[in-house]
């Protein structure tokens, strides 16, 4: 990484801050081992080979039935070497015990290679035997499934494999369930044939996305990080907003947005940002819980902000058959509204807590942009290349090349051979936290398509809502959030799309609006009570109370819970996704901005000054009415919000005319 001094050195990280320990406790995608010696060299070499294989595929495409098994043949064994199968080794006498793979890990890695090598040896014949697998096919398919579940357990915990096992159990014994949940019974040969020897399970869309979009974007993020972009983004944020009353909060928000282009993980961004930014927020006068809420809200924004959204956004493009650029376009206005809500909450808190500017040594914005602004070029280039008609794969590869070339503009950020090697290895290992859970999610989707369970559950949701759009959307949001409490964001989206997507489309919601609705609620599960991983990680950094930090984060991000309803409850609402003509877009943006602002007043308790409960309730009801962009609802919402504004102004004038108490009472 680029030397701090070269970029200005805004704020030093707390020396007692243990980033990996926090990630180990709160990140759903668990941190990798700290490898050393021969295991480190082995993993790096395999990782570099995987990255080069992925880059080669972009310019020399090969059959999916060959590429995906080859991809898993490399990534799953690597996962056994990189991720622990048991708890982190404890320190002894102040020194860390070796954290290298055990002999069992090496053995499991070797065994995992076998079934995928068997598949690619004669892949065409293997996939043709899906209806009648041979005994060897069944053994190899079973090993592949077990290896997938174990690697998923190592990366995201036991719950995802248990969910997969439950779905397989449903396929075995579904005929014992009452209608409408019952299904035909499927034996193990049929399950292996469908999920391993076809394109609906292990080698379905989720794995395809991991082997194309995700591996390429993790390589890009590693190169961008290696060229010093992370440090530049943080210092730019400090320089732009740090030295004003609300500056510390704005700084953290902007830094979280920029760091998301490198991280793509809400918890990881929260932890990385917290170690550097919490001292700034503390000096500015933020209470521990409010400071943690700002950190967590900024971290979650990293997952839902263009140009590098989370992995679920790549799946949207693949499922809907649209370009990734189109998904970025859909996400643009909701992202603006999300940050509008956070900024308004920060401005209110700055006045409530009377936060103060914090002085620190950082270069002016103009000088930072002049010397290091080239780091933005590759981000812009991704969008420009896709707008020119390139595939997202080639666009990100060319952007990676641009980031590499521009690193030579500054001596400390040169991508030397050592840094190139490290970036390629990091790009591969960075994808390992996602690949197993994507493959496991593919197995879930495979069972759903085989048994028809997804459509059954979708029909149940619509039936419970009696076909009502509002109730269907509400039940869908609750279902996605509850599922997200159990599984990571990407798996949550994949499972929800199979179940919730058809339910929303059955009541008239366009497919793209349904996909974005599910995407946002899958992401927001990271700040939803009772688990709320990002707020809990932030509270560990600030020392605040976890539950209070969680609820405050929920308040900061509440606008993101409101916006998705706008583009599914009425036809003009799709303007938020830049659909329906410029008049619709402008109307949707204006109404939504008013709704988000009103909601911020209702939850933040501040307008021209402290807001009483009467005006807060009025602003809250007004914002809810604006969810439905129909004339009558917009008129009612506007009238209620104006009433709240009038009540607030009258109350403040009345308070201003009251005589001051005697000095002894003040």
XYZ file of C-alpha atoms in Angstrom:
666
model
C 0.000 0.000 0.000
C 1.055 3.551 -0.604
C 3.011 5.250 2.154
C 0.773 7.349 4.400
C 3.074 10.317 4.272
C 2.793 10.506 0.538
C -0.949 11.064 0.780
C -1.107 13.425 3.670
C -1.742 11.134 6.664
C -5.085 12.303 7.929
C -5.576 10.262 11.081
C -3.504 7.449 12.530
C -5.130 4.136 13.382
C -5.476 3.187 17.041
C -2.434 1.005 17.829
C -4.591 -1.278 19.992
C -7.011 -1.873 17.136
C -7.082 -5.546 15.986
C -8.870 -5.565 12.644
C -8.663 -9.316 12.078
C -10.012 -10.109 15.541
C -13.067 -7.936 14.893
C -13.615 -9.497 11.479
C -13.319 -12.943 13.021
C -16.123 -12.102 15.438
C -18.529 -10.143 13.240
C -17.859 -10.829 9.550
C -20.236 -13.407 8.102
C -17.532 -14.282 5.604
C -14.834 -15.304 8.057
C -11.245 -14.015 7.779
C -8.604 -16.263 6.291
C -5.624 -17.808 8.056
C -2.383 -15.925 8.486
C -0.302 -18.279 6.390
C 3.472 -18.381 6.419
C 6.424 -20.207 4.834
C 5.628 -23.009 2.368
C 1.796 -22.924 2.737
C 1.796 -19.191 2.028
C 3.912 -19.629 -1.096
C 1.745 -22.535 -2.252
C -1.524 -20.629 -1.832
C -0.094 -17.506 -3.463
C 1.146 -19.542 -6.432
C -2.210 -21.254 -6.894
C -3.959 -17.900 -6.440
C -1.844 -16.218 -9.091
C -2.590 -19.144 -11.398
C -6.336 -18.805 -10.715
C -6.270 -15.068 -11.437
C -4.386 -15.627 -14.698
C -6.857 -18.407 -15.602
C -9.764 -16.008 -15.052
C -8.097 -13.297 -17.123
C -7.341 -15.826 -19.874
C -11.018 -16.872 -19.953
C -12.100 -13.299 -20.724
C -10.230 -13.283 -24.037
C -10.438 -17.027 -24.805
C -13.924 -18.199 -23.729
C -14.431 -21.899 -23.169
C -17.441 -24.139 -22.605
C -19.229 -23.424 -19.325
C -19.342 -27.148 -18.547
C -15.537 -27.147 -18.641
C -14.714 -23.754 -17.140
C -16.922 -23.941 -14.036
C -15.701 -27.385 -12.852
C -12.120 -26.244 -13.503
C -12.774 -23.071 -11.516
C -14.163 -25.037 -8.542
C -11.331 -27.560 -8.848
C -8.963 -24.691 -7.980
C -11.034 -22.568 -5.576
C -12.525 -25.214 -3.267
C -9.180 -26.920 -2.476
C -7.685 -23.455 -1.905
C -10.478 -22.780 0.573
C -9.443 -25.788 2.663
C -5.930 -24.343 2.859
C -6.903 -20.714 3.474
C -9.857 -21.074 5.890
C -9.792 -22.817 9.235
C -11.922 -25.851 9.926
C -11.828 -25.047 13.642
C -11.185 -22.079 15.914
C -8.295 -19.657 15.539
C -5.125 -20.838 17.378
C -4.644 -19.032 20.658
C -1.501 -17.136 21.553
C 0.974 -18.535 24.053
C 3.314 -16.320 26.099
C 2.537 -13.377 23.852
C 3.548 -15.165 20.641
C 1.129 -16.417 18.003
C 1.009 -20.104 17.241
C 1.451 -21.066 13.568
C -1.769 -20.656 11.611
C -0.913 -22.932 8.693
C -3.065 -25.778 7.313
C -3.171 -29.072 9.193
C -2.420 -32.346 7.437
C -6.188 -32.942 7.366
C -6.643 -29.734 5.397
C -4.071 -30.821 2.828
C -5.790 -34.202 2.538
C -9.240 -32.661 2.083
C -7.845 -30.287 -0.545
C -6.350 -33.198 -2.473
C -9.583 -35.223 -2.277
C -11.609 -32.236 -3.505
C -9.538 -32.017 -6.673
C -10.540 -35.555 -7.693
C -14.270 -35.162 -8.565
C -13.761 -31.947 -10.525
C -10.788 -33.409 -12.395
C -13.017 -36.397 -13.189
C -15.701 -34.049 -14.546
C -13.442 -32.001 -16.817
C -11.582 -35.094 -18.095
C -14.629 -36.010 -20.207
C -17.025 -33.194 -19.426
C -19.242 -33.583 -22.476
C -20.102 -37.224 -21.722
C -20.438 -36.495 -17.998
C -23.168 -33.878 -18.483
C -24.969 -36.088 -21.027
C -25.339 -38.808 -18.371
C -27.360 -36.565 -16.043
C -30.556 -38.642 -16.355
C -28.851 -42.003 -15.695
C -25.622 -41.421 -13.710
C -23.115 -44.239 -13.370
C -22.009 -45.441 -9.917
C -18.717 -43.550 -10.358
C -20.660 -40.410 -11.316
C -22.670 -40.693 -8.098
C -19.551 -41.097 -5.948
C -17.822 -38.146 -7.591
C -20.949 -36.004 -7.426
C -21.406 -36.811 -3.751
C -17.800 -35.844 -2.975
C -18.287 -32.568 -4.864
C -21.433 -31.759 -2.849
C -19.820 -32.622 0.497
C -16.713 -30.557 -0.357
C -18.946 -27.611 -1.260
C -20.820 -27.823 2.043
C -17.641 -28.098 4.110
C -15.971 -25.124 2.392
C -19.175 -23.126 2.866
C -19.114 -24.036 6.559
C -15.545 -22.814 6.844
C -16.255 -19.485 5.160
C -19.715 -18.504 6.414
C -20.499 -20.896 9.237
C -22.686 -23.939 9.791
C -26.065 -22.413 8.934
C -25.723 -22.362 5.130
C -24.772 -26.071 4.876
C -27.653 -26.923 7.205
C -30.043 -25.011 4.942
C -28.762 -26.995 1.946
C -29.207 -30.263 3.845
C -32.749 -29.214 4.778
C -33.590 -28.595 1.111
C -32.165 -31.993 0.163
C -34.259 -33.511 2.943
C -37.330 -31.810 1.477
C -36.582 -33.393 -1.902
C -36.282 -36.816 -0.191
C -39.362 -36.677 2.030
C -41.479 -33.899 0.519
C -44.309 -36.318 -0.245
C -44.953 -36.624 3.495
C -45.843 -32.921 3.801
C -49.419 -31.649 3.437
C -50.558 -29.510 0.519
C -49.520 -27.026 -0.721
C -45.995 -27.879 0.498
C -45.873 -31.481 -0.678
C -43.811 -32.651 -3.630
C -42.771 -35.854 -5.375
C -39.946 -37.881 -3.853
C -36.544 -37.674 -5.537
C -33.820 -40.234 -4.938
C -30.119 -39.532 -4.586
C -29.274 -40.398 -8.239
C -31.849 -37.846 -9.412
C -30.555 -35.193 -7.017
C -26.936 -35.713 -8.060
C -27.880 -35.804 -11.724
C -29.822 -32.556 -11.469
C -27.506 -30.645 -9.135
C -24.054 -31.776 -10.274
C -24.537 -33.100 -13.811
C -26.753 -30.255 -15.037
C -26.724 -26.461 -15.177
C -29.310 -25.756 -12.439
C -27.321 -26.626 -9.323
C -23.622 -26.631 -8.535
C -22.773 -25.269 -11.986
C -25.703 -22.860 -12.219
C -25.934 -19.073 -12.310
C -24.436 -18.413 -8.835
C -21.221 -20.314 -9.578
C -21.115 -18.812 -13.061
C -21.255 -15.325 -11.538
C -18.496 -16.198 -9.053
C -16.248 -17.515 -11.832
C -16.762 -14.497 -14.067
C -17.837 -11.249 -12.412
C -16.583 -11.804 -8.868
C -13.095 -13.141 -9.556
C -12.424 -10.313 -12.019
C -13.687 -7.593 -9.684
C -11.694 -8.953 -6.737
C -8.577 -8.831 -8.914
C -9.453 -5.245 -9.826
C -9.982 -4.337 -6.159
C -6.637 -5.904 -5.212
C -4.794 -3.941 -7.913
C -6.587 -0.744 -6.908
C -5.664 -1.332 -3.271
C -2.069 -2.188 -4.133
C -1.703 1.046 -6.078
C -2.579 3.140 -2.990
C -6.211 3.957 -3.815
C -7.526 2.998 -0.347
C -5.308 5.501 1.422
C -6.138 8.185 -1.137
C -9.893 7.689 -0.733
C -9.671 8.071 3.051
C -7.417 11.122 2.921
C -9.592 12.768 0.275
C -12.636 12.306 2.487
C -10.863 13.855 5.475
C -9.631 16.761 3.399
C -13.002 17.439 1.758
C -15.263 17.443 4.832
C -13.239 16.983 7.989
C -12.813 20.540 9.226
C -16.387 21.731 9.809
C -19.042 21.128 12.466
C -20.702 18.239 10.593
C -17.470 17.429 8.775
C -16.437 14.331 10.760
C -19.708 12.553 10.012
C -19.626 13.564 6.358
C -16.015 12.394 6.149
C -16.870 8.901 7.378
C -19.814 8.672 4.970
C -17.764 9.666 1.923
C -14.884 7.415 2.945
C -17.263 4.461 3.292
C -18.647 5.099 -0.183
C -15.176 5.253 -1.728
C -13.813 2.271 0.193
C -16.699 0.190 -1.097
C -15.076 0.244 -4.534
C -12.222 -1.797 -3.043
C -13.927 -3.872 -0.322
C -17.480 -4.780 -1.339
C -18.215 -5.990 2.217
C -20.269 -4.028 4.725
C -18.598 -5.388 7.861
C -15.081 -5.210 6.366
C -15.620 -1.594 5.316
C -17.019 -0.732 8.762
C -14.011 -2.259 10.517
C -11.416 -0.762 8.157
C -13.043 2.647 8.407
C -13.592 2.440 12.149
C -9.961 1.933 13.072
C -9.059 5.192 11.349
C -12.192 7.322 11.726
C -13.444 6.629 15.263
C -10.706 8.790 16.865
C -11.904 11.650 14.639
C -15.566 11.186 15.597
C -14.635 10.937 19.280
C -12.659 14.186 19.165
C -15.572 15.870 17.404
C -17.871 15.023 20.320
C -19.866 12.049 19.006
C -21.196 9.702 21.705
C -19.942 6.145 21.334
C -23.218 4.695 20.076
C -23.883 7.473 17.561
C -20.315 7.263 16.269
C -20.721 3.515 15.820
C -23.986 4.046 13.966
C -22.302 6.434 11.522
C -19.534 3.893 10.891
C -21.982 1.027 10.333
C -24.260 3.035 8.028
C -21.272 4.113 5.938
C -20.059 0.511 5.749
C -23.421 -0.807 4.538
C -23.514 1.897 1.871
C -20.404 0.333 0.374
C -22.408 -2.723 -0.737
C -25.166 -0.809 -2.516
C -23.178 1.946 -4.227
C -22.063 2.027 -7.891
C -19.802 1.381 -9.687
C -18.888 -1.820 -7.810
C -22.003 -3.125 -6.097
C -21.994 -6.324 -4.099
C -21.965 -9.807 -5.599
C -25.778 -9.922 -5.685
C -25.776 -7.160 -8.311
C -23.805 -9.390 -10.669
C -26.399 -12.097 -10.161
C -29.177 -9.641 -11.071
C -27.477 -9.008 -14.403
C -27.105 -12.740 -15.058
C -30.650 -13.676 -14.004
C -32.380 -10.907 -15.948
C -30.104 -11.157 -18.972
C -29.140 -7.480 -18.858
C -25.788 -5.750 -18.788
C -24.115 -4.917 -15.504
C -24.202 -1.277 -16.622
C -27.999 -1.472 -16.592
C -27.923 -2.659 -12.973
C -25.660 0.289 -12.110
C -28.179 2.622 -13.734
C -31.018 1.130 -11.690
C -28.999 1.616 -8.499
C -28.009 5.253 -9.087
C -30.955 7.209 -7.621
C -31.592 4.811 -4.685
C -27.926 5.250 -3.768
C -28.283 9.044 -3.828
C -31.368 8.816 -1.618
C -29.602 6.476 0.807
C -26.779 8.954 1.313
C -29.236 11.850 1.480
C -30.860 10.163 4.477
C -27.499 9.560 6.172
C -26.242 13.106 5.554
C -29.454 14.636 6.927
C -29.170 12.465 10.048
C -25.534 13.523 10.453
C -26.406 17.215 10.108
C -29.104 16.850 12.767
C -26.788 15.022 15.163
C -24.043 17.604 14.615
C -26.395 20.293 15.866
C -27.895 18.198 18.660
C -24.512 17.161 20.074
C -22.847 20.435 19.084
C -19.980 18.573 17.490
C -16.912 20.585 16.726
C -14.428 20.714 13.852
C -11.300 18.600 14.268
C -7.947 19.908 13.143
C -5.541 17.466 11.512
C -2.690 17.540 9.075
C -3.918 16.703 5.586
C -3.208 18.066 2.143
C -5.847 20.332 0.552
C -8.403 18.689 -1.710
C -6.997 20.325 -4.816
C -3.486 19.076 -4.160
C -4.685 15.550 -3.375
C -6.724 15.431 -6.575
C -3.849 16.851 -8.596
C -1.351 14.316 -7.280
C -3.535 11.237 -6.765
C -6.838 11.864 -8.557
C -5.834 9.348 -11.193
C -7.171 6.637 -8.861
C -10.690 7.615 -9.995
C -9.847 7.017 -13.645
C -10.256 3.251 -13.594
C -13.602 3.519 -11.782
C -14.919 5.860 -14.445
C -13.370 3.693 -17.132
C -15.468 0.655 -16.111
C -18.673 2.593 -16.792
C -17.329 4.184 -19.983
C -16.146 0.862 -21.396
C -19.520 -0.778 -20.728
C -21.310 2.213 -22.265
C -19.170 1.661 -25.362
C -20.630 -1.841 -25.643
C -17.922 -3.916 -23.976
C -18.878 -6.852 -21.798
C -18.424 -6.156 -18.073
C -15.677 -8.783 -18.082
C -13.524 -6.988 -20.627
C -14.418 -3.617 -19.113
C -13.092 -4.562 -15.669
C -9.972 -6.210 -17.146
C -9.132 -3.076 -19.133
C -9.877 -0.932 -16.057
C -7.523 -3.138 -14.058
C -4.852 -2.578 -16.691
C -5.472 1.167 -16.497
C -5.142 1.152 -12.686
C -1.895 -0.773 -13.069
C -0.486 1.672 -15.644
C -1.515 4.777 -13.675
C 0.182 3.491 -10.533
C 3.513 4.490 -12.109
C 2.555 8.170 -11.889
C 3.732 8.182 -8.270
C 6.855 6.439 -7.051
C 5.426 5.051 -3.805
C 2.507 3.415 -5.632
C 4.424 1.635 -8.394
C 3.052 -1.824 -9.110
C 6.372 -3.606 -8.870
C 6.657 -7.348 -9.652
C 6.275 -8.084 -5.940
C 3.089 -5.999 -5.779
C 1.729 -7.541 -8.984
C 2.260 -11.005 -7.538
C 0.598 -9.976 -4.262
C -2.363 -8.365 -6.058
C -3.021 -11.411 -8.241
C -2.799 -13.699 -5.213
C -5.010 -11.390 -3.136
C -7.557 -11.153 -5.939
C -7.937 -14.933 -5.972
C -8.025 -15.415 -2.207
C -10.446 -12.495 -1.908
C -12.974 -14.455 -3.972
C -12.712 -17.550 -1.780
C -15.048 -16.136 0.861
C -17.816 -15.927 -1.741
C -17.288 -18.916 -4.060
C -18.345 -21.748 -1.673
C -21.511 -19.981 -0.558
C -22.385 -19.226 -4.188
C -21.929 -22.888 -5.071
C -24.031 -23.898 -2.039
C -26.724 -21.411 -3.045
C -26.700 -23.035 -6.477
C -27.569 -26.351 -4.828
C -30.505 -24.691 -3.062
C -31.746 -23.206 -6.333
C -31.317 -26.605 -7.993
C -33.572 -28.292 -5.421
C -36.138 -25.508 -5.731
C -36.326 -25.841 -9.509
C -36.506 -29.640 -9.282
C -39.290 -29.706 -6.687
C -41.125 -26.518 -7.671
C -40.832 -25.286 -4.067
C -40.019 -21.715 -5.108
C -43.289 -21.277 -7.002
C -45.234 -22.953 -4.182
C -43.890 -20.478 -1.627
C -44.464 -17.552 -3.998
C -48.113 -18.554 -4.390
C -48.477 -18.852 -0.614
C -47.192 -15.294 -0.118
C -49.634 -13.928 -2.709
C -52.469 -15.952 -1.166
C -51.733 -14.640 2.341
C -51.719 -11.104 0.949
C -54.992 -11.826 -0.871
C -53.385 -10.486 -4.052
C -52.878 -7.050 -2.483
C -49.732 -5.327 -3.783
C -48.952 -3.466 -0.556
C -49.289 -6.562 1.623
C -47.325 -8.711 -0.832
C -44.481 -6.177 -0.807
C -44.591 -5.954 2.995
C -44.561 -9.752 3.462
C -41.777 -10.006 0.887
C -39.620 -7.425 2.669
C -40.083 -9.170 6.007
C -39.258 -12.554 4.467
C -36.061 -11.294 2.832
C -34.868 -9.598 6.014
C -35.578 -12.695 8.114
C -33.730 -14.895 5.632
C -30.844 -12.434 5.641
C -30.493 -12.877 9.391
C -29.567 -16.513 8.772
C -27.425 -16.456 5.614
C -25.029 -13.963 3.959
C -26.278 -11.264 1.599
C -25.481 -13.117 -1.628
C -27.150 -16.375 -0.601
C -30.081 -14.410 0.797
C -30.627 -12.712 -2.549
C -30.381 -15.939 -4.562
C -32.858 -17.825 -2.380
C -35.193 -14.828 -2.122
C -35.225 -14.305 -5.871
C -36.481 -17.855 -6.445
C -39.268 -17.385 -3.859
C -40.051 -13.663 -3.584
C -39.345 -12.706 -7.208
C -42.296 -14.687 -8.640
C -44.576 -13.449 -5.815
C -43.905 -9.792 -6.629
C -44.212 -10.383 -10.362
C -47.532 -12.178 -9.825
C -49.013 -8.941 -8.460
C -47.714 -6.821 -11.344
C -44.231 -5.690 -10.257
C -41.747 -5.616 -13.192
C -38.948 -8.188 -12.942
C -36.201 -5.558 -12.668
C -38.050 -3.695 -9.887
C -38.623 -6.963 -8.018
C -34.928 -7.840 -8.322
C -33.791 -4.464 -6.978
C -36.354 -4.633 -4.158
C -34.960 -8.008 -3.063
C -31.381 -6.769 -3.497
C -31.826 -3.814 -1.149
C -33.580 -5.806 1.553
C -30.943 -8.539 1.330
C -28.264 -5.903 1.966
C -30.243 -4.231 4.735
C -30.377 -7.491 6.688
C -26.844 -6.582 7.838
C -28.243 -3.702 9.893
C -31.550 -5.299 10.849
C -32.268 -6.343 14.426
C -31.510 -8.660 16.097
C -28.222 -9.752 14.465
C -26.988 -6.542 12.781
C -23.369 -7.575 12.189
C -22.105 -4.182 11.021
C -23.461 -2.197 14.021
C -22.128 -4.812 16.446
C -18.682 -4.608 14.827
C -18.839 -0.793 15.043
C -19.819 -0.922 18.732
C -16.785 -3.118 19.418
C -14.608 -0.376 17.929
C -16.233 2.568 19.738
C -16.913 0.804 23.027
C -20.596 1.684 22.797
C -23.587 -0.443 23.755
C -24.240 -2.915 20.897
C -28.048 -2.847 21.032
C -28.258 0.941 21.173
C -25.741 1.198 18.313
C -27.886 -1.245 16.331
C -31.058 0.810 16.747
C -29.273 4.061 15.934
C -27.825 2.478 12.775
C -31.314 1.396 11.833
C -32.412 5.026 12.195
C -29.563 6.238 9.985
C -30.392 3.710 7.276
C -34.191 3.876 7.553
C -34.468 5.708 4.245
C -33.062 2.640 2.509
C -35.916 0.585 3.970
C -38.443 3.079 2.575
C -37.141 3.664 -0.955
C -37.626 0.110 -2.342
C -41.358 0.304 -1.608
C -41.641 3.381 -3.793
C -40.558 1.608 -6.978
C -42.812 -1.426 -6.458
C -46.051 0.110 -5.146
C -46.946 2.273 -8.143
C -46.075 2.587 -11.795
C -44.475 6.070 -11.556
C -42.195 4.742 -8.808
C -40.004 2.956 -11.363
C -38.660 6.415 -12.174
C -36.333 5.819 -9.198
C -34.683 3.140 -11.328
C -34.315 5.632 -14.205
C -37.161 4.006 -16.127
C -40.296 5.506 -17.682
C -39.116 8.771 -19.241
C -37.479 11.868 -17.799
C -40.741 13.334 -16.409
C -41.370 10.159 -14.432
C -37.755 10.099 -13.238
C -37.850 13.709 -12.036
C -41.208 13.227 -10.300
C -40.070 10.030 -8.591
C -36.788 11.578 -7.459
C -38.439 14.734 -6.091
C -41.192 12.894 -4.222
C -38.734 10.351 -2.836
C -36.297 13.051 -1.717
C -39.143 14.765 0.148
C -40.160 11.434 1.705
C -36.592 10.660 2.809
C -36.166 14.176 4.237
C -39.463 13.945 6.118
C -38.498 10.553 7.491
C -35.166 11.986 8.651
C -37.024 14.683 10.599
C -39.368 12.094 12.111
C -36.538 9.835 13.278
C -33.930 12.510 13.999
C -36.121 14.938 15.928
C -34.630 18.068 14.357
C -35.762 20.588 11.751
C -35.060 24.293 12.320
C -34.305 23.233 15.859
C -35.405 20.409 18.164
C -38.651 18.928 16.799
C -41.484 17.952 19.153
C -43.374 14.695 18.963
C -46.352 16.292 17.223
C -44.404 17.441 14.171
C -42.296 14.272 14.169
C -45.429 12.117 13.947
C -46.823 14.328 11.176
C -43.587 14.138 9.183
C -43.507 10.371 9.695
C -47.050 9.797 8.440
C -46.428 12.158 5.533
C -43.358 10.218 4.436
C -45.278 6.923 4.548
C -48.100 8.356 2.414
C -45.554 9.336 -0.243
C -44.554 5.688 -0.632
C -47.433 5.305 -3.082
C -46.838 7.740 -5.918
C -50.492 8.183 -6.822
C -52.023 11.699 -6.855
C -54.256 11.194 -3.819
C -51.452 9.730 -1.693
C -48.970 12.409 -2.761
C -51.499 15.135 -1.937
C -52.216 13.670 1.492
C -48.527 13.181 2.198
C -47.629 16.726 1.169
C -50.474 18.199 3.240
C -49.449 16.275 6.364
C -45.777 17.277 5.948
C -46.728 20.947 5.481
C -48.882 20.698 8.598
C -45.901 19.360 10.509
C -43.744 22.241 9.236
C -46.357 24.811 10.313
C -46.660 23.227 13.758
C -42.878 23.309 14.127
C -42.571 26.984 13.128
C -45.454 28.055 15.396
C -44.059 26.093 18.322
C -40.617 27.641 17.909
C -42.040 31.176 17.687
C -44.152 30.581 20.767
C -41.116 29.230 22.637
C -39.114 32.280 21.557
C -41.703 34.674 23.075
C -41.724 32.967 26.458
C -39.895 35.012 29.143
C -36.507 33.683 30.140
C -36.290 32.246 33.674
C -34.297 34.142 36.281
C -30.556 33.649 36.106
C -30.613 31.600 39.300
C -32.915 29.075 37.635
C -30.922 28.778 34.429
